[in-house]
Amino acid sequence: MNVSKQQGRKPRADVQRNRAALLETAQRHFLQHGVGTSLEAVAKEAGVGPGTLYRHFPTREALLAAVLQTRSEELVARQADIERLGDAAQALEQWLRAMEEYFSAFSGLPDPLMAAARAQEPDNPLTIPCDILITATDQYVKAAQNAGHVRASVRGHDLFLAACSVAWIKGTGMEEESLDRLRSLIASGYRERDVQA
């Protein structure tokens, strides 16, 4: 009986090692080559076959969602700092910048995130991370609305897509000055008129 338990543990340890190797390698490939990187190359560098990769992550979206989860600690830390600001309008602005930076982590990342946010397909692994970020954005929007800084018609989903869009444009190599003007245009669209700068 003890032998069978020990035999059961070894494959689980191998599975965990394979998964960790795949996530680490995939993150490196996404950083270097973008989200369209070769998954076969990821598997090869991680020291596993393509079948092992697809057993862990049946789709590119599943692998991407898992890698994003490993990178979410930085966003959570930023959110903790934002919560301490005490100014709802500034908190919303800082949250949008934090999301923009998060979406800019890998070349091409905004595309699958925007697709997941639009489609709301329950079987898309990116839908849950998008829903979490949209819900958080909605909380910042509502706080800013309650403080009279944001138009009543604005929703978290709208500003999530706006942050994705800025990240996508940033990925094309647009200079920071133009990005700042774009951010100002977006802000003038969601702010109440009497608080626009």
mmCIF file of C-alpha atoms in Angstrom:
data_model
loop_
_atom_site.group_PDB
_atom_site.id
_atom_site.type_symbol
_atom_site.label_atom_id
_atom_site.label_comp_id
_atom_site.label_asym_id
_atom_site.label_seq_id
_atom_site.Cartn_x
_atom_site.Cartn_y
_atom_site.Cartn_z
ATOM 1 C CA MET A 1 0.000 0.000 0.000
ATOM 2 C CA ASN A 2 2.794 2.438 0.858
ATOM 3 C CA VAL A 3 4.582 1.477 -2.364
ATOM 4 C CA SER A 4 1.563 2.410 -4.494
ATOM 5 C CA LYS A 5 1.317 5.751 -2.705
ATOM 6 C CA GLN A 6 4.986 6.444 -3.378
ATOM 7 C CA GLN A 7 4.557 5.430 -7.004
ATOM 8 C CA GLY A 8 1.603 7.812 -7.202
ATOM 9 C CA ARG A 9 3.707 10.689 -5.857
ATOM 10 C CA LYS A 10 6.543 10.399 -8.388
ATOM 11 C CA PRO A 11 4.432 11.122 -11.491
ATOM 12 C CA ARG A 12 2.790 14.023 -9.649
ATOM 13 C CA ALA A 13 6.221 15.499 -8.914
ATOM 14 C CA ASP A 14 7.199 15.027 -12.560
ATOM 15 C CA VAL A 15 3.968 16.646 -13.657
ATOM 16 C CA GLN A 16 4.629 19.640 -11.401
ATOM 17 C CA ARG A 17 8.205 19.955 -12.670
ATOM 18 C CA ASN A 18 7.049 19.758 -16.288
ATOM 19 C CA ARG A 19 4.358 22.365 -15.691
ATOM 20 C CA ALA A 20 6.805 24.713 -13.944
ATOM 21 C CA ALA A 21 9.366 24.276 -16.746
ATOM 22 C CA LEU A 22 6.717 24.963 -19.375
ATOM 23 C CA LEU A 23 5.503 28.111 -17.623
ATOM 24 C CA GLU A 24 9.018 29.469 -17.134
ATOM 25 C CA THR A 25 9.995 28.733 -20.730
ATOM 26 C CA ALA A 26 6.730 30.077 -22.137
ATOM 27 C CA GLN A 27 7.142 33.337 -20.238
ATOM 28 C CA ARG A 28 10.642 33.735 -21.670
ATOM 29 C CA HIS A 29 9.392 33.000 -25.199
ATOM 30 C CA PHE A 30 6.427 35.373 -24.836
ATOM 31 C CA LEU A 31 8.822 38.108 -23.683
ATOM 32 C CA GLN A 32 11.239 37.513 -26.560
ATOM 33 C CA HIS A 33 8.867 36.637 -29.408
ATOM 34 C CA GLY A 34 5.384 37.740 -28.346
ATOM 35 C CA VAL A 35 2.237 35.707 -27.762
ATOM 36 C CA GLY A 36 2.434 34.150 -31.225
ATOM 37 C CA THR A 37 5.652 32.305 -30.388
ATOM 38 C CA SER A 38 6.032 28.671 -31.466
ATOM 39 C CA LEU A 39 4.556 26.379 -28.830
ATOM 40 C CA GLU A 40 6.627 23.510 -30.198
ATOM 41 C CA ALA A 41 9.763 25.599 -29.499
ATOM 42 C CA VAL A 42 8.500 26.199 -25.954
ATOM 43 C CA ALA A 43 8.013 22.469 -25.402
ATOM 44 C CA LYS A 44 11.417 21.620 -26.858
ATOM 45 C CA GLU A 45 13.279 24.164 -24.727
ATOM 46 C CA ALA A 46 11.358 23.024 -21.630
ATOM 47 C CA GLY A 47 12.590 19.478 -22.322
ATOM 48 C CA VAL A 48 9.175 17.937 -22.967
ATOM 49 C CA GLY A 49 7.282 16.774 -26.022
ATOM 50 C CA PRO A 50 4.428 18.730 -27.604
ATOM 51 C CA GLY A 51 1.976 16.152 -26.212
ATOM 52 C CA THR A 52 3.043 17.000 -22.651
ATOM 53 C CA LEU A 53 2.604 20.707 -23.335
ATOM 54 C CA TYR A 54 -0.911 20.181 -24.714
ATOM 55 C CA ARG A 55 -1.864 17.909 -21.809
ATOM 56 C CA HIS A 56 -1.040 20.746 -19.426
ATOM 57 C CA PHE A 57 -2.245 23.574 -21.674
ATOM 58 C CA PRO A 58 -4.656 22.405 -24.390
ATOM 59 C CA THR A 59 -4.623 25.795 -26.153
ATOM 60 C CA ARG A 60 -2.356 28.803 -26.565
ATOM 61 C CA GLU A 61 -4.901 30.778 -24.526
ATOM 62 C CA ALA A 62 -4.618 28.278 -21.658
ATOM 63 C CA LEU A 63 -0.829 28.638 -21.590
ATOM 64 C CA LEU A 64 -1.059 32.419 -21.840
ATOM 65 C CA ALA A 65 -3.618 32.585 -19.008
ATOM 66 C CA ALA A 66 -1.356 30.461 -16.782
ATOM 67 C CA VAL A 67 1.686 32.631 -17.536
ATOM 68 C CA LEU A 68 -0.311 35.792 -16.831
ATOM 69 C CA GLN A 69 -1.373 34.298 -13.501
ATOM 70 C CA THR A 70 2.289 33.882 -12.535
ATOM 71 C CA ARG A 71 2.863 37.564 -13.407
ATOM 72 C CA SER A 72 -0.200 38.854 -11.550
ATOM 73 C CA GLU A 73 1.655 39.456 -8.279
ATOM 74 C CA GLU A 74 3.130 42.677 -9.647
ATOM 75 C CA LEU A 75 -0.317 43.943 -10.627
ATOM 76 C CA VAL A 76 -1.706 42.998 -7.194
ATOM 77 C CA ALA A 77 1.148 44.948 -5.559
ATOM 78 C CA ARG A 78 0.376 47.972 -7.738
ATOM 79 C CA GLN A 79 -3.279 47.683 -6.761
ATOM 80 C CA ALA A 80 -2.340 47.726 -3.073
ATOM 81 C CA ASP A 81 -0.377 50.967 -3.629
ATOM 82 C CA ILE A 82 -3.288 52.485 -5.569
ATOM 83 C CA GLU A 83 -5.725 51.655 -2.753
ATOM 84 C CA ARG A 84 -3.673 53.877 -0.434
ATOM 85 C CA LEU A 85 -4.016 56.978 -2.639
ATOM 86 C CA GLY A 86 -7.275 58.177 -1.106
ATOM 87 C CA ASP A 87 -8.261 60.019 -4.317
ATOM 88 C CA ALA A 88 -10.779 58.148 -6.486
ATOM 89 C CA ALA A 89 -9.937 59.966 -9.728
ATOM 90 C CA GLN A 90 -6.197 59.469 -9.273
ATOM 91 C CA ALA A 91 -6.751 55.833 -8.256
ATOM 92 C CA LEU A 92 -8.664 55.151 -11.470
ATOM 93 C CA GLU A 93 -5.980 56.838 -13.570
ATOM 94 C CA GLN A 94 -3.209 54.875 -11.855
ATOM 95 C CA TRP A 95 -5.146 51.610 -12.254
ATOM 96 C CA LEU A 96 -5.559 52.211 -15.984
ATOM 97 C CA ARG A 97 -1.789 52.796 -16.282
ATOM 98 C CA ALA A 98 -1.085 49.639 -14.257
ATOM 99 C CA MET A 99 -3.324 47.597 -16.572
ATOM 100 C CA GLU A 100 -1.740 49.182 -19.629
ATOM 101 C CA GLU A 101 1.717 48.127 -18.407
ATOM 102 C CA TYR A 102 0.424 44.638 -17.593
ATOM 103 C CA PHE A 103 -1.075 44.326 -21.097
ATOM 104 C CA SER A 104 2.207 45.514 -22.602
ATOM 105 C CA ALA A 105 4.209 42.663 -21.021
ATOM 106 C CA PHE A 106 4.200 40.597 -24.217
ATOM 107 C CA SER A 107 4.003 41.717 -27.816
ATOM 108 C CA GLY A 108 0.536 40.954 -29.167
ATOM 109 C CA LEU A 109 -1.043 40.372 -25.740
ATOM 110 C CA PRO A 110 -3.836 42.960 -26.071
ATOM 111 C CA ASP A 111 -5.367 41.137 -29.066
ATOM 112 C CA PRO A 112 -6.339 37.862 -27.314
ATOM 113 C CA LEU A 113 -7.398 39.774 -24.186
ATOM 114 C CA MET A 114 -9.707 42.075 -26.143
ATOM 115 C CA ALA A 115 -11.084 39.060 -28.034
ATOM 116 C CA ALA A 116 -11.806 37.267 -24.746
ATOM 117 C CA ALA A 117 -13.432 40.375 -23.241
ATOM 118 C CA ARG A 118 -15.652 40.812 -26.311
ATOM 119 C CA ALA A 119 -16.689 37.195 -26.769
ATOM 120 C CA GLN A 120 -17.187 36.293 -23.077
ATOM 121 C CA GLU A 121 -16.806 32.609 -23.954
ATOM 122 C CA PRO A 122 -16.817 30.521 -20.759
ATOM 123 C CA ASP A 123 -14.440 27.947 -22.277
ATOM 124 C CA ASN A 124 -11.784 30.561 -23.167
ATOM 125 C CA PRO A 125 -9.155 30.462 -20.363
ATOM 126 C CA LEU A 126 -8.533 34.199 -20.812
ATOM 127 C CA THR A 127 -12.154 35.083 -20.011
ATOM 128 C CA ILE A 128 -11.685 34.669 -16.249
ATOM 129 C CA PRO A 129 -8.580 36.913 -15.969
ATOM 130 C CA CYS A 130 -10.356 39.508 -18.129
ATOM 131 C CA ASP A 131 -13.481 39.317 -15.956
ATOM 132 C CA ILE A 132 -11.386 39.820 -12.812
ATOM 133 C CA LEU A 133 -9.688 42.906 -14.283
ATOM 134 C CA ILE A 134 -12.975 44.309 -15.619
ATOM 135 C CA THR A 135 -14.595 43.866 -12.190
ATOM 136 C CA ALA A 136 -11.665 45.633 -10.502
ATOM 137 C CA THR A 137 -11.841 48.446 -13.071
ATOM 138 C CA ASP A 138 -15.574 48.773 -12.475
ATOM 139 C CA GLN A 139 -14.923 49.229 -8.745
ATOM 140 C CA TYR A 140 -12.483 52.076 -9.460
ATOM 141 C CA VAL A 141 -14.978 53.601 -11.913
ATOM 142 C CA LYS A 142 -17.838 53.438 -9.391
ATOM 143 C CA ALA A 143 -15.701 55.016 -6.666
ATOM 144 C CA ALA A 144 -14.748 57.850 -9.034
ATOM 145 C CA GLN A 145 -18.398 58.226 -10.104
ATOM 146 C CA ASN A 146 -19.493 58.441 -6.473
ATOM 147 C CA ALA A 147 -16.907 61.194 -5.983
ATOM 148 C CA GLY A 148 -18.298 63.051 -9.010
ATOM 149 C CA HIS A 149 -15.224 62.584 -11.218
ATOM 150 C CA VAL A 150 -16.465 60.130 -13.849
ATOM 151 C CA ARG A 151 -19.533 60.218 -16.087
ATOM 152 C CA ALA A 152 -22.399 57.978 -15.011
ATOM 153 C CA SER A 153 -22.495 56.222 -18.394
ATOM 154 C CA VAL A 154 -18.915 54.885 -18.143
ATOM 155 C CA ARG A 155 -18.365 51.200 -17.290
ATOM 156 C CA GLY A 156 -15.304 49.238 -16.230
ATOM 157 C CA HIS A 157 -15.524 47.178 -19.420
ATOM 158 C CA ASP A 158 -15.127 50.384 -21.467
ATOM 159 C CA LEU A 159 -11.944 51.444 -19.692
ATOM 160 C CA PHE A 160 -10.542 47.904 -19.690
ATOM 161 C CA LEU A 161 -10.797 47.996 -23.502
ATOM 162 C CA ALA A 162 -9.310 51.504 -23.526
ATOM 163 C CA ALA A 163 -6.265 50.289 -21.550
ATOM 164 C CA CYS A 164 -5.924 47.313 -23.920
ATOM 165 C CA SER A 165 -6.074 49.689 -26.885
ATOM 166 C CA VAL A 166 -3.364 51.967 -25.510
ATOM 167 C CA ALA A 167 -1.186 48.917 -24.782
ATOM 168 C CA TRP A 168 -1.748 47.677 -28.336
ATOM 169 C CA ILE A 169 -0.755 51.065 -29.801
ATOM 170 C CA LYS A 170 2.243 51.178 -27.450
ATOM 171 C CA GLY A 171 3.307 47.814 -28.886
ATOM 172 C CA THR A 172 3.514 49.348 -32.366
ATOM 173 C CA GLY A 173 6.405 51.540 -31.182
ATOM 174 C CA MET A 174 4.422 54.749 -30.742
ATOM 175 C CA GLU A 175 6.414 57.449 -28.936
ATOM 176 C CA GLU A 176 5.464 58.264 -25.344
ATOM 177 C CA GLU A 177 4.418 61.833 -26.167
ATOM 178 C CA SER A 178 1.717 60.566 -28.539
ATOM 179 C CA LEU A 179 0.626 57.960 -25.996
ATOM 180 C CA ASP A 180 0.231 60.694 -23.373
ATOM 181 C CA ARG A 181 -2.003 62.666 -25.743
ATOM 182 C CA LEU A 182 -4.066 59.536 -26.370
ATOM 183 C CA ARG A 183 -4.414 58.933 -22.626
ATOM 184 C CA SER A 184 -5.581 62.546 -22.204
ATOM 185 C CA LEU A 185 -8.168 62.091 -24.939
ATOM 186 C CA ILE A 186 -9.478 58.926 -23.268
ATOM 187 C CA ALA A 187 -9.578 60.677 -19.883
ATOM 188 C CA SER A 188 -11.491 63.623 -21.324
ATOM 189 C CA GLY A 189 -14.046 61.113 -22.571
ATOM 190 C CA TYR A 190 -14.704 59.458 -19.206
ATOM 191 C CA ARG A 191 -14.313 62.402 -16.835
ATOM 192 C CA GLU A 192 -17.160 64.633 -15.825
ATOM 193 C CA ARG A 193 -16.916 67.962 -17.645
ATOM 194 C CA ASP A 194 -16.409 70.074 -14.538
ATOM 195 C CA VAL A 195 -13.326 68.090 -13.480
ATOM 196 C CA GLN A 196 -11.567 67.909 -16.845
ATOM 197 C CA ALA A 197 -8.125 69.472 -16.880
#
